[in-house]
mmCIF file of C-alpha atoms in Angstrom:
data_model
loop_
_atom_site.group_PDB
_atom_site.id
_atom_site.type_symbol
_atom_site.label_atom_id
_atom_site.label_comp_id
_atom_site.label_asym_id
_atom_site.label_seq_id
_atom_site.Cartn_x
_atom_site.Cartn_y
_atom_site.Cartn_z
ATOM 1 C CA UNK A 23 11.890 12.344 -4.131
ATOM 2 C CA UNK A 24 11.108 8.709 -3.261
ATOM 3 C CA UNK A 25 10.032 7.593 -6.718
ATOM 4 C CA UNK A 26 9.272 3.973 -7.483
ATOM 5 C CA UNK A 27 8.998 2.861 -11.081
ATOM 6 C CA UNK A 28 7.091 -0.294 -11.967
ATOM 7 C CA UNK A 29 7.068 -1.931 -15.405
ATOM 8 C CA UNK A 30 5.218 -2.964 -17.397
ATOM 9 C CA UNK A 31 2.029 -1.101 -16.586
ATOM 10 C CA UNK A 32 -0.133 -3.603 -18.439
ATOM 11 C CA UNK A 33 0.357 -7.130 -19.691
ATOM 12 C CA UNK A 34 -2.026 -9.269 -21.707
ATOM 13 C CA UNK A 35 -0.860 -12.765 -22.468
ATOM 14 C CA UNK A 36 -1.942 -16.338 -23.050
ATOM 15 C CA UNK A 37 -2.404 -18.894 -20.322
ATOM 16 C CA UNK A 38 0.820 -20.710 -19.494
ATOM 17 C CA UNK A 39 3.052 -17.715 -20.106
ATOM 18 C CA UNK A 40 5.466 -16.486 -17.467
ATOM 19 C CA UNK A 41 5.413 -12.765 -16.800
ATOM 20 C CA UNK A 42 8.112 -10.691 -15.139
ATOM 21 C CA UNK A 43 7.326 -7.407 -13.396
ATOM 22 C CA UNK A 44 10.086 -4.989 -12.409
ATOM 23 C CA UNK A 45 10.084 -2.585 -9.506
ATOM 24 C CA UNK A 46 12.799 0.044 -9.230
ATOM 25 C CA UNK A 47 13.504 2.705 -6.660
ATOM 26 C CA UNK A 48 14.864 5.607 -8.660
ATOM 27 C CA UNK A 49 16.237 7.991 -6.063
ATOM 28 C CA UNK A 50 16.714 6.018 -2.875
ATOM 29 C CA UNK A 51 17.984 2.673 -1.720
ATOM 30 C CA UNK A 52 15.157 0.261 -1.074
ATOM 31 C CA UNK A 53 16.156 -1.903 1.831
ATOM 32 C CA UNK A 54 12.778 -3.571 1.784
ATOM 33 C CA UNK A 55 10.344 -4.112 -1.044
ATOM 34 C CA UNK A 56 6.784 -5.355 -0.795
ATOM 35 C CA UNK A 57 4.620 -7.002 -3.423
ATOM 36 C CA UNK A 58 0.847 -6.732 -3.316
ATOM 37 C CA UNK A 59 -2.065 -8.015 -5.327
ATOM 38 C CA UNK A 60 -5.327 -6.144 -5.603
ATOM 39 C CA UNK A 61 -8.567 -7.473 -7.049
ATOM 40 C CA UNK A 62 -11.301 -5.097 -8.259
ATOM 41 C CA UNK A 63 -13.039 -3.170 -5.480
ATOM 42 C CA UNK A 64 -10.839 -4.818 -2.871
ATOM 43 C CA UNK A 65 -7.954 -3.751 -0.705
ATOM 44 C CA UNK A 66 -4.279 -4.511 -1.240
ATOM 45 C CA UNK A 67 -3.221 -7.976 -0.185
ATOM 46 C CA UNK A 68 0.395 -8.412 0.774
ATOM 47 C CA UNK A 69 1.990 -11.271 -1.127
ATOM 48 C CA UNK A 70 5.594 -11.126 -0.023
ATOM 49 C CA UNK A 71 8.348 -9.022 1.442
ATOM 50 C CA UNK A 72 11.849 -8.991 0.052
ATOM 51 C CA UNK A 73 15.133 -7.668 1.302
ATOM 52 C CA UNK A 74 18.165 -7.134 -0.864
ATOM 53 C CA UNK A 75 20.310 -10.220 -1.090
ATOM 54 C CA UNK A 76 18.032 -12.536 0.835
ATOM 55 C CA UNK A 77 15.094 -14.804 0.114
ATOM 56 C CA UNK A 78 11.659 -13.287 0.064
ATOM 57 C CA UNK A 79 9.201 -13.920 2.857
ATOM 58 C CA UNK A 80 5.840 -15.020 1.518
ATOM 59 C CA UNK A 81 2.481 -14.535 3.185
ATOM 60 C CA UNK A 82 0.331 -17.504 4.004
ATOM 61 C CA UNK A 83 -1.431 -18.880 0.957
ATOM 62 C CA UNK A 84 0.982 -17.381 -1.575
ATOM 63 C CA UNK A 85 2.853 -20.017 -3.568
ATOM 64 C CA UNK A 86 6.542 -19.148 -3.680
ATOM 65 C CA UNK A 87 7.114 -21.381 -6.696
ATOM 66 C CA UNK A 88 4.333 -19.607 -8.531
ATOM 67 C CA UNK A 89 5.387 -16.082 -7.664
ATOM 68 C CA UNK A 90 9.158 -15.844 -7.871
ATOM 69 C CA UNK A 91 10.668 -12.785 -6.254
ATOM 70 C CA UNK A 92 14.213 -11.615 -6.738
ATOM 71 C CA UNK A 93 15.686 -8.606 -4.947
ATOM 72 C CA UNK A 94 19.103 -8.495 -6.567
ATOM 73 C CA UNK A 95 20.087 -4.954 -5.655
ATOM 74 C CA UNK A 96 19.034 -2.083 -3.419
ATOM 75 C CA UNK A 97 17.130 -0.529 -6.303
ATOM 76 C CA UNK A 98 15.532 -3.460 -8.101
ATOM 77 C CA UNK A 99 13.124 -6.225 -7.255
ATOM 78 C CA UNK A 100 11.314 -8.463 -9.719
ATOM 79 C CA UNK A 101 8.183 -10.568 -9.463
ATOM 80 C CA UNK A 102 7.782 -13.397 -11.960
ATOM 81 C CA UNK A 103 4.381 -15.003 -12.284
ATOM 82 C CA UNK A 104 5.214 -18.440 -13.618
ATOM 83 C CA UNK A 105 2.871 -20.336 -15.920
ATOM 84 C CA UNK A 106 0.157 -17.746 -15.412
ATOM 85 C CA UNK A 107 -3.498 -18.763 -15.604
ATOM 86 C CA UNK A 108 -6.667 -16.666 -15.826
ATOM 87 C CA UNK A 109 -7.116 -16.744 -12.043
ATOM 88 C CA UNK A 110 -3.770 -14.920 -11.736
ATOM 89 C CA UNK A 111 -5.247 -11.925 -13.520
ATOM 90 C CA UNK A 112 -5.065 -9.026 -11.112
ATOM 91 C CA UNK A 113 -3.458 -5.683 -10.345
ATOM 92 C CA UNK A 114 0.029 -6.196 -8.941
ATOM 93 C CA UNK A 115 1.653 -3.362 -7.003
ATOM 94 C CA UNK A 116 5.123 -3.058 -5.569
ATOM 95 C CA UNK A 117 6.349 -0.711 -2.895
ATOM 96 C CA UNK A 118 9.731 0.153 -1.504
ATOM 97 C CA UNK A 119 10.966 1.417 1.814
ATOM 98 C CA UNK A 120 14.341 2.624 2.911
ATOM 99 C CA UNK A 121 13.794 1.122 6.329
ATOM 100 C CA UNK A 122 14.427 -2.392 7.467
ATOM 101 C CA UNK A 123 11.654 -4.910 8.076
ATOM 102 C CA UNK A 124 11.087 -3.714 11.621
ATOM 103 C CA UNK A 125 10.858 -0.094 10.539
ATOM 104 C CA UNK A 126 7.804 2.090 10.301
ATOM 105 C CA UNK A 127 9.231 3.983 7.359
ATOM 106 C CA UNK A 128 6.519 4.896 4.843
ATOM 107 C CA UNK A 129 6.227 2.822 1.733
ATOM 108 C CA UNK A 130 6.576 4.354 -1.697
ATOM 109 C CA UNK A 131 4.469 2.627 -4.304
ATOM 110 C CA UNK A 132 4.823 1.937 -7.979
ATOM 111 C CA UNK A 133 1.882 2.568 -10.289
ATOM 112 C CA UNK A 134 0.992 -1.082 -10.548
ATOM 113 C CA UNK A 135 0.839 -3.692 -13.298
ATOM 114 C CA UNK A 136 -2.487 -4.812 -14.712
ATOM 115 C CA UNK A 137 -2.059 -8.477 -15.612
ATOM 116 C CA UNK A 138 -4.665 -10.104 -17.828
ATOM 117 C CA UNK A 139 -4.317 -13.778 -18.682
ATOM 118 C CA UNK A 140 -6.450 -15.001 -21.558
ATOM 119 C CA UNK B 9 -1.202 -7.628 14.080
ATOM 120 C CA UNK B 10 -2.886 -4.282 14.426
ATOM 121 C CA UNK B 11 -6.215 -4.366 12.622
ATOM 122 C CA UNK B 12 -7.791 -1.186 11.334
ATOM 123 C CA UNK B 13 -11.420 -0.239 10.878
ATOM 124 C CA UNK B 14 -12.592 2.635 8.708
ATOM 125 C CA UNK B 15 -15.925 3.728 7.264
ATOM 126 C CA UNK B 16 -16.436 2.076 3.901
ATOM 127 C CA UNK B 17 -17.496 5.266 2.168
ATOM 128 C CA UNK B 18 -17.982 8.995 2.669
ATOM 129 C CA UNK B 19 -19.480 11.761 0.600
ATOM 130 C CA UNK B 20 -18.548 15.407 0.660
ATOM 131 C CA UNK B 21 -18.734 18.566 -1.426
ATOM 132 C CA UNK B 22 -16.066 20.764 -2.865
ATOM 133 C CA UNK B 23 -14.615 23.216 -0.389
ATOM 134 C CA UNK B 24 -15.634 21.259 2.699
ATOM 135 C CA UNK B 25 -13.308 19.782 5.298
ATOM 136 C CA UNK B 26 -13.349 15.991 5.421
ATOM 137 C CA UNK B 27 -12.395 13.947 8.453
ATOM 138 C CA UNK B 28 -11.839 10.206 8.116
ATOM 139 C CA UNK B 29 -11.393 8.233 11.310
ATOM 140 C CA UNK B 30 -9.591 4.940 11.633
ATOM 141 C CA UNK B 31 -9.823 2.649 14.643
ATOM 142 C CA UNK B 32 -6.815 0.574 15.658
ATOM 143 C CA UNK B 33 -7.526 -0.698 19.144
ATOM 144 C CA UNK B 34 -4.561 -3.056 19.415
ATOM 145 C CA UNK B 35 -1.876 -0.730 18.136
ATOM 146 C CA UNK B 36 1.561 -1.606 19.499
ATOM 147 C CA UNK B 37 3.828 0.775 21.368
ATOM 148 C CA UNK B 38 6.277 1.175 18.503
ATOM 149 C CA UNK B 39 3.708 1.422 15.713
ATOM 150 C CA UNK B 40 3.308 4.539 13.610
ATOM 151 C CA UNK B 41 0.097 5.396 11.791
ATOM 152 C CA UNK B 42 0.341 6.055 8.064
ATOM 153 C CA UNK B 43 -2.321 7.189 5.621
ATOM 154 C CA UNK B 44 -2.331 6.543 1.895
ATOM 155 C CA UNK B 45 -4.479 7.720 -1.003
ATOM 156 C CA UNK B 46 -5.258 5.519 -3.980
ATOM 157 C CA UNK B 47 -6.803 6.452 -7.305
ATOM 158 C CA UNK B 48 -8.217 3.766 -9.612
ATOM 159 C CA UNK B 49 -5.578 1.711 -11.413
ATOM 160 C CA UNK B 50 -2.734 3.437 -9.578
ATOM 161 C CA UNK B 51 -0.545 2.540 -6.660
ATOM 162 C CA UNK B 52 -1.258 4.158 -3.284
ATOM 163 C CA UNK B 53 0.360 7.466 -2.533
ATOM 164 C CA UNK B 54 1.731 8.442 0.871
ATOM 165 C CA UNK B 55 -0.217 11.252 2.524
ATOM 166 C CA UNK B 56 0.942 11.580 6.113
ATOM 167 C CA UNK B 57 2.398 9.649 9.026
ATOM 168 C CA UNK B 58 2.308 10.214 12.760
ATOM 169 C CA UNK B 59 2.892 8.643 16.139
ATOM 170 C CA UNK B 60 0.934 10.821 18.566
ATOM 171 C CA UNK B 61 -0.846 14.170 18.939
ATOM 172 C CA UNK B 62 -1.022 16.128 15.702
ATOM 173 C CA UNK B 63 0.937 16.148 12.483
ATOM 174 C CA UNK B 64 0.358 18.575 9.640
ATOM 175 C CA UNK B 65 1.817 18.812 6.160
ATOM 176 C CA UNK B 66 0.900 20.672 3.008
ATOM 177 C CA UNK B 67 -2.004 18.386 2.124
ATOM 178 C CA UNK B 68 -3.484 17.035 5.356
ATOM 179 C CA UNK B 69 -3.488 16.867 9.122
ATOM 180 C CA UNK B 70 -3.427 13.784 11.276
ATOM 181 C CA UNK B 71 -4.915 13.787 14.757
ATOM 182 C CA UNK B 72 -4.010 11.023 17.183
ATOM 183 C CA UNK B 73 -5.483 10.943 20.708
ATOM 184 C CA UNK B 74 -3.417 10.071 23.741
ATOM 185 C CA UNK B 75 -4.497 6.428 23.826
ATOM 186 C CA UNK B 76 -3.564 6.073 20.110
ATOM 187 C CA UNK B 77 -6.449 3.681 19.541
ATOM 188 C CA UNK B 78 -7.750 5.775 16.695
ATOM 189 C CA UNK B 79 -6.589 8.438 14.306
ATOM 190 C CA UNK B 80 -8.313 11.006 12.127
ATOM 191 C CA UNK B 81 -7.137 12.171 8.745
ATOM 192 C CA UNK B 82 -8.309 15.696 8.021
ATOM 193 C CA UNK B 83 -8.436 17.013 4.470
ATOM 194 C CA UNK B 84 -9.076 20.757 4.363
ATOM 195 C CA UNK B 85 -11.242 22.175 1.584
ATOM 196 C CA UNK B 86 -11.499 19.103 -0.612
ATOM 197 C CA UNK B 87 -11.779 19.303 -4.372
ATOM 198 C CA UNK B 88 -13.092 16.863 -6.972
ATOM 199 C CA UNK B 89 -9.569 15.497 -7.413
ATOM 200 C CA UNK B 90 -9.592 14.261 -3.828
ATOM 201 C CA UNK B 91 -12.102 11.565 -4.815
ATOM 202 C CA UNK B 92 -10.168 8.400 -4.016
ATOM 203 C CA UNK B 93 -9.822 5.542 -1.568
ATOM 204 C CA UNK B 94 -8.006 6.381 1.659
ATOM 205 C CA UNK B 95 -6.246 3.736 3.712
ATOM 206 C CA UNK B 96 -4.832 3.930 7.199
ATOM 207 C CA UNK B 97 -2.004 1.571 7.918
ATOM 208 C CA UNK B 98 -0.603 0.708 11.303
ATOM 209 C CA UNK B 99 2.800 -0.866 11.660
ATOM 210 C CA UNK B 100 2.237 -4.510 12.577
ATOM 211 C CA UNK B 101 4.761 -6.697 14.268
ATOM 212 C CA UNK B 102 4.580 -10.431 13.994
ATOM 213 C CA UNK B 103 5.954 -12.595 16.756
ATOM 214 C CA UNK B 104 9.351 -12.442 15.135
ATOM 215 C CA UNK B 105 9.332 -8.672 15.160
ATOM 216 C CA UNK B 106 8.989 -8.281 11.399
ATOM 217 C CA UNK B 107 6.852 -5.493 10.008
ATOM 218 C CA UNK B 108 3.898 -6.862 8.036
ATOM 219 C CA UNK B 109 1.879 -4.063 6.463
ATOM 220 C CA UNK B 110 -1.811 -4.895 6.541
ATOM 221 C CA UNK B 111 -4.195 -2.752 4.555
ATOM 222 C CA UNK B 112 -7.790 -2.571 5.684
ATOM 223 C CA UNK B 113 -10.727 -2.018 3.342
ATOM 224 C CA UNK B 114 -10.116 1.702 3.095
ATOM 225 C CA UNK B 115 -12.592 4.556 2.838
ATOM 226 C CA UNK B 116 -13.966 5.514 -0.543
ATOM 227 C CA UNK B 117 -14.357 9.286 -0.540
ATOM 228 C CA UNK B 118 -16.522 10.862 -3.205
ATOM 229 C CA UNK B 119 -16.399 14.623 -3.565
ATOM 230 C CA UNK B 120 -19.380 16.176 -5.306
ATOM 231 C CA UNK B 121 -19.441 19.508 -7.170
#
């Protein structure tokens, strides 16, 4: 149980392209979804938290107009990297929880998306 | 926010028990302690979660002392496939009461034949 599917697993595209990443909870309702970015040999950095039907909450230093998050249903959240540039190249990981934002419910992670901007 | 401190790396051999300790001195009353495992180019995978004393599941045990300022993940009889990065995560509450998960640097465990 508690499976999170993330697509695509890898994207290679030209600078200036917008890229959409999908995160789906397959067998539970994801009240809260988190989006992380991870650079090589580093830890996960939280980018934003989203709740179904409401605006995402972005961490300090993360541009909300650059990283558009939509949490349209209890099973789907999307991250769109707009006008991506080489410095946006990274490993993006989503996670989902069936608890609310104040909950300590464990997160269930997708397998990540390797984004490479040429 | 509860900050965690773990050893950067550990080495072990197949069949040995491995204990990874995480310090979280400013853990809040309502915070749980959760451990995750991450392989290269994959998302983290939930291992175990606890609040106090001891929790055991089919893959690990989690020991939490009474003051809850640290926790120890115990992996019995590790194998080569346990080579991964292990993160402890403590529920963090911002001033508004929202949970902000904060991953530390994690512990890179290498299991040798």
